[in-house]
Amino acid sequence: MEPDYKPHEIEKKWQEKWDESQIFQAEPDEREKFFITIPYPYLNGNLHAGHTRTFTIGDVVARHKRMLGYNVLYPMGFHVTGTPIVGLAELIANRDPQTMDVYERLHGIPGDILPTLDTPEKIVDYFKRESEKAMRNIGYSIDWRRKFTTTDPTYKKFIEWQYTRLEEKGLIVKGSHPVKWCPNDNNPVEDHDILYGEEATIVEYTLIKFRYKDLILPCATLRPETTYGVTNLWVNPDVTYVKAKVTKDGREEFWVVSREAFKKLTFTDRTVEYIEDVPAKSIIGIKLTNPITGDEVISLPASFVKPENGSGIVMSVPAHAPFDYLALRDLYDADLSEYGIAEDLRKIKLISLIKVPDFGEFPAKEIVESMGIENQNDPKAEEATKIIYRREFHGGVLKEITGKYEGQAVSKIKDILTRDFISSNAGETFYEFSEPVVCRCGTPCVVNMVKGQWFLNYSNPEWKAKVYECLSRMRIIPEEYRVEFENKIDWLKDKACARRKGLGTRLPFDKEWLIESLGDSTIYMSYYIIARFIESGDLKLENLTLSFFDYVLLGKGDLAAVSADTGLSPELLKEIRRHFNYWYPVDLRSSGKDLVPNHLLFFLFHHVALFEEDKWPKAIAVNGFVSLEGQKMSKSKGPILTMENAVSHYGADITRMYILSTAEQTQDADWQRTGVESARRQVDRFYSFAKDVIESRKRADLNTELKQIDRWILSRIQKYIRNTNSALDSIQTREAIQNSFFLLINDVKWYQRRGGENLLYYVLDNWVRLMAPFTPHLCEEIWEAMGHKDPISLAQYPLYNEDLIDDSAELAEEVIKGTLEDIEEIIRVTKMTPQMVHLYTAPAWKAKAVRCACDMQREDSLEVGNLIKTLMSNPDLKRFGKEIPKFVQKLVSEFKSGGADRYEVFAGSELDEQALLKESASFLEKEIGCPVEVHSADSPAFDPEKKSRFAEPLRPAIYIEQAKREE
């Protein structure tokens, strides 16, 4: 081994060796298989820290399983379909200043190359090369023979097959679909076209049609159930409203909405005709009919109503909405005569419609009063609204006032009510953005209904039922995300699966349309198995007929007929089918949490639609995002930390270890320079330790007489092995690194500090294998230096051995460490120079009290009174009657607060504290720099300040003689 740790040299060496030996090229064999996939990256930029986290989690799991003896397949492809790459090519061709700056400065594309990437094909080729290079440089154990891009002609055949079969099953239908639209460009917009609002989603509102004479005043709501609790409407007196003739499905109606809402309606699937302006005052103070309850409600003035939100008219539910309650209360003493309103608004009765956990009849009124919210402008009103809405959504149940919906959960009712309200013409759907969206041309975007669109029929109840069945059998990591999946399956509507422009595969049954990019990335995991035969030259484009995919993926069709249709030999067809049957289903899909509501959901829907149950996915793991020094990263705007940049700066292993040790599962990680530099120093220490151990040439011998410190380190390592394996099984990478590295490095320091050396080689042998999934290059280097011929990547991962657990050795070391820390603390606080340290072990009666407490704890009868009574009934202990109550109170308190385990070990072991401390005296003397004497509190030879009375089992009392100052 080199004298100093040089990450880049070591990493290059091992990446070349892995390539030469092809150890990650997986083929079916007799072993149990493990097929793990992660989302293939979208190639409109270099891989960044978010990819680094998700992909490294996948690689660590793959490496761990491989070392546990599984036959692991970890493949990778590239996603390029859709419009973003087309948009990026246009921006580069037009030399858009922001794009040129971000891609040169932050993505690191050389200034002479960037301007040449002016077509989608050139962008795909460039980022495909760069992404593969970055993933190879960070050391992923990927089978690169299986790579593909989603515009490969062979992949398009696979997608055509998928969509042909989905359409045959009636799971693809035609209809209208809402899209983000720029009225100026008269085109749909994708994320790359957006100046701001790229995070915006299209939200489905229900328009409730309140009626006044021959007019309809529609109100948009996300919670149609609250229509049962409406007491009034809110109209902004400063807004200009318009009357419009609205025609849909042959039905004509006259609506009053804000001017802004009128413009939005022109982009919906309605015919909209302007009639005249309507002064706001003319629709304030009027009595309208609630179309659901038949109740009469009044319209009241409210300046908070925004004309650009919904219809510009808002329904008020003061029993359940804090803002509505506050706004109504604020009007109680207002003079509303200018609107012709003379009645006492206090007489408006609140209408309760939801039973809410921890709240009474009127949750909004309750929370406003308990939080002391003064009026609608009080900032606390926002927080109150969030609390009520969260409680109502997750735990609320509808009351009797809602008729046949009584007892239904609020979280499940929206779709049912919207459907029922539409069928009775009391409501309609209306689409809005979750936040404003502005096109790069500067025009505010709208939601436009595109007619004649192809949809995946995700709302089909039979299809959803199969997805629920699949989910119920799956492992979800972390488990608490299961409810997130269930909610999203519930909420998922039909989704457009085709568009007019971009890269991709044409719909086989309507060639004018291209299959949308999320729609063609649902079952591509099965294509990895086929891709290996395409790469080897066994499969050509002309062989990939519908019958080919039916046979190899579904096992359907007559072999001889399929052979004749495809031009492939029956033997090859059977071999591909054998490979598919061996590798499928996917054992683990590991992904970022942003893909739960879309890609991961579609992954489940398409698998259950096409495959038999034994081929359905087995597990999904979800992880959080990565920010950069506290700032959210953006591919198109920055800031961004590319995978390539992190690795070239810090090395692959440090990048891998750091990004996985800063956050757990769905928590978001923050990449901080100081943190990664600290990780570098720790890895340096590990490397130096390994080098010293190897150079000492001293092999561990577990058959010789082991000292206590040896038994201690053996026991500790077993616990780290158990905890690391368990954490990796749950994909808790932070916990795994904590156990396999940070806690272990501290124990190794203590072991060496205590003079331990016999087992250093054993420690290294286990430690290097524990760390191999995280820092594979470094561990390969150390493993080779230890004399191993085979790579550590294929070595046996350490497995827990209970026989090596020694609780009494661990407890003994805990006593020594604790005693040393107590002595050091006294010296630090008193600032004295010690001349001699006296230690007093606990008297025998206290040890008996502990054993008695342990007996009672096991019988579940440990209480202060019980223990005192039992001890006092013992004639040998009665003479300590004055001291017993105080000691028992402290002891029972320690038992209750988690200290029982160590006392159990003490009670069940033959731990002789006096012998232990005498044996460790030389160690303590070396650490403190003065002599140490050990006494028993039962008969101390020297105790000038009666310190021995404070001695307890596992915690000796301490008296320090101060060195006399020289005059």
Coordinates of N, CA and C in Angstrom, one line a residue, residues 44 83-103 114-115 117-120 123 190-195 440-441 636:
N44 N -30.9 15.4 -20.0 CA -30.9 16.8 -20.4 C -29.9 17.6 -19.5
T83 N -40.1 16.1 -24.4 CA -39.7 17.4 -25.0 C -38.5 18.1 -24.5
P84 N -38.1 17.9 -23.2 CA -37.1 18.7 -22.6 C -35.8 18.7 -23.4
I85 N -35.4 17.6 -24.0 CA -34.1 17.5 -24.8 C -34.3 18.3 -26.1
V86 N -35.5 18.2 -26.7 CA -35.8 19.0 -27.9 C -35.7 20.5 -27.5
G87 N -36.3 20.9 -26.4 CA -36.3 22.3 -26.0 C -34.9 22.8 -25.7
L88 N -34.1 21.9 -25.0 CA -32.7 22.3 -24.7 C -31.9 22.5 -26.0
A89 N -32.1 21.6 -27.0 CA -31.4 21.8 -28.3 C -31.7 23.1 -28.9
E90 N -33.0 23.5 -28.8 CA -33.4 24.8 -29.4 C -32.8 26.0 -28.6
L91 N -32.7 25.9 -27.3 CA -32.1 27.0 -26.5 C -30.6 27.1 -26.8
I92 N -29.9 25.9 -27.0 CA -28.5 26.0 -27.3 C -28.3 26.5 -28.8
A93 N -29.2 26.1 -29.7 CA -29.1 26.6 -31.1 C -29.3 28.1 -31.1
N94 N -30.2 28.6 -30.2 CA -30.5 30.0 -30.2 C -29.5 30.8 -29.3
R95 N -28.5 30.1 -28.7 CA -27.5 30.7 -27.8 C -28.2 31.4 -26.6
D96 N -29.3 30.8 -26.0 CA -30.0 31.4 -24.9 C -28.9 31.7 -23.8
P97 N -28.8 32.9 -23.3 CA -27.7 33.3 -22.4 C -27.7 32.5 -21.1
Q98 N -28.9 32.3 -20.5 CA -29.0 31.6 -19.2 C -28.6 30.1 -19.4
T99 N -29.1 29.5 -20.5 CA -28.8 28.1 -20.8 C -27.3 27.9 -21.0
M100 N -26.7 28.8 -21.8 CA -25.3 28.7 -22.1 C -24.4 28.9 -20.8
D101 N -24.9 29.8 -20.0 CA -24.1 30.0 -18.7 C -24.2 28.8 -17.8
V102 N -25.5 28.3 -17.6 CA -25.7 27.2 -16.6 C -25.0 25.9 -17.1
Y103 N -25.1 25.6 -18.4 CA -24.5 24.4 -18.9 C -23.0 24.4 -19.0
L114 N -20.1 23.0 -26.2 CA -21.5 23.4 -25.9 C -22.3 23.9 -27.1
P115 N -21.8 24.8 -27.9 CA -22.5 25.3 -29.1 C -22.8 24.2 -30.1
L117 N -23.9 21.3 -29.5 CA -25.0 20.4 -29.1 C -26.3 21.0 -29.4
D118 N -26.5 21.2 -30.7 CA -27.7 22.0 -31.1 C -28.8 21.1 -31.8
T119 N -28.7 19.8 -31.6 CA -29.8 18.9 -32.0 C -30.0 17.9 -30.9
P120 N -31.2 17.4 -30.8 CA -31.5 16.4 -29.7 C -30.6 15.2 -29.8
I123 N -27.2 16.0 -28.2 CA -27.3 16.1 -26.8 C -27.4 14.7 -26.1
E190 N -43.5 22.6 -21.5 CA -42.9 21.7 -20.6 C -42.0 22.4 -19.6
D191 N -41.3 21.7 -18.7 CA -40.5 22.4 -17.7 C -39.5 23.3 -18.3
H192 N -38.9 22.9 -19.4 CA -37.8 23.7 -20.0 C -38.3 25.0 -20.6
D193 N -39.6 25.1 -20.9 CA -40.2 26.3 -21.5 C -40.6 27.3 -20.5
I194 N -40.4 27.0 -19.2 CA -41.0 27.8 -18.1 C -40.0 28.7 -17.5
L195 N -40.4 30.0 -17.4 CA -39.5 31.0 -16.7 C -39.6 30.8 -15.2
R440 N -41.3 31.2 -20.9 CA -40.1 31.9 -21.1 C -40.3 33.2 -21.9
C441 N -41.4 33.2 -22.7 CA -41.7 34.5 -23.5 C -42.3 35.6 -22.6
S636 N -31.6 23.2 -14.6 CA -31.6 24.2 -15.6 C -31.2 25.6 -15.1

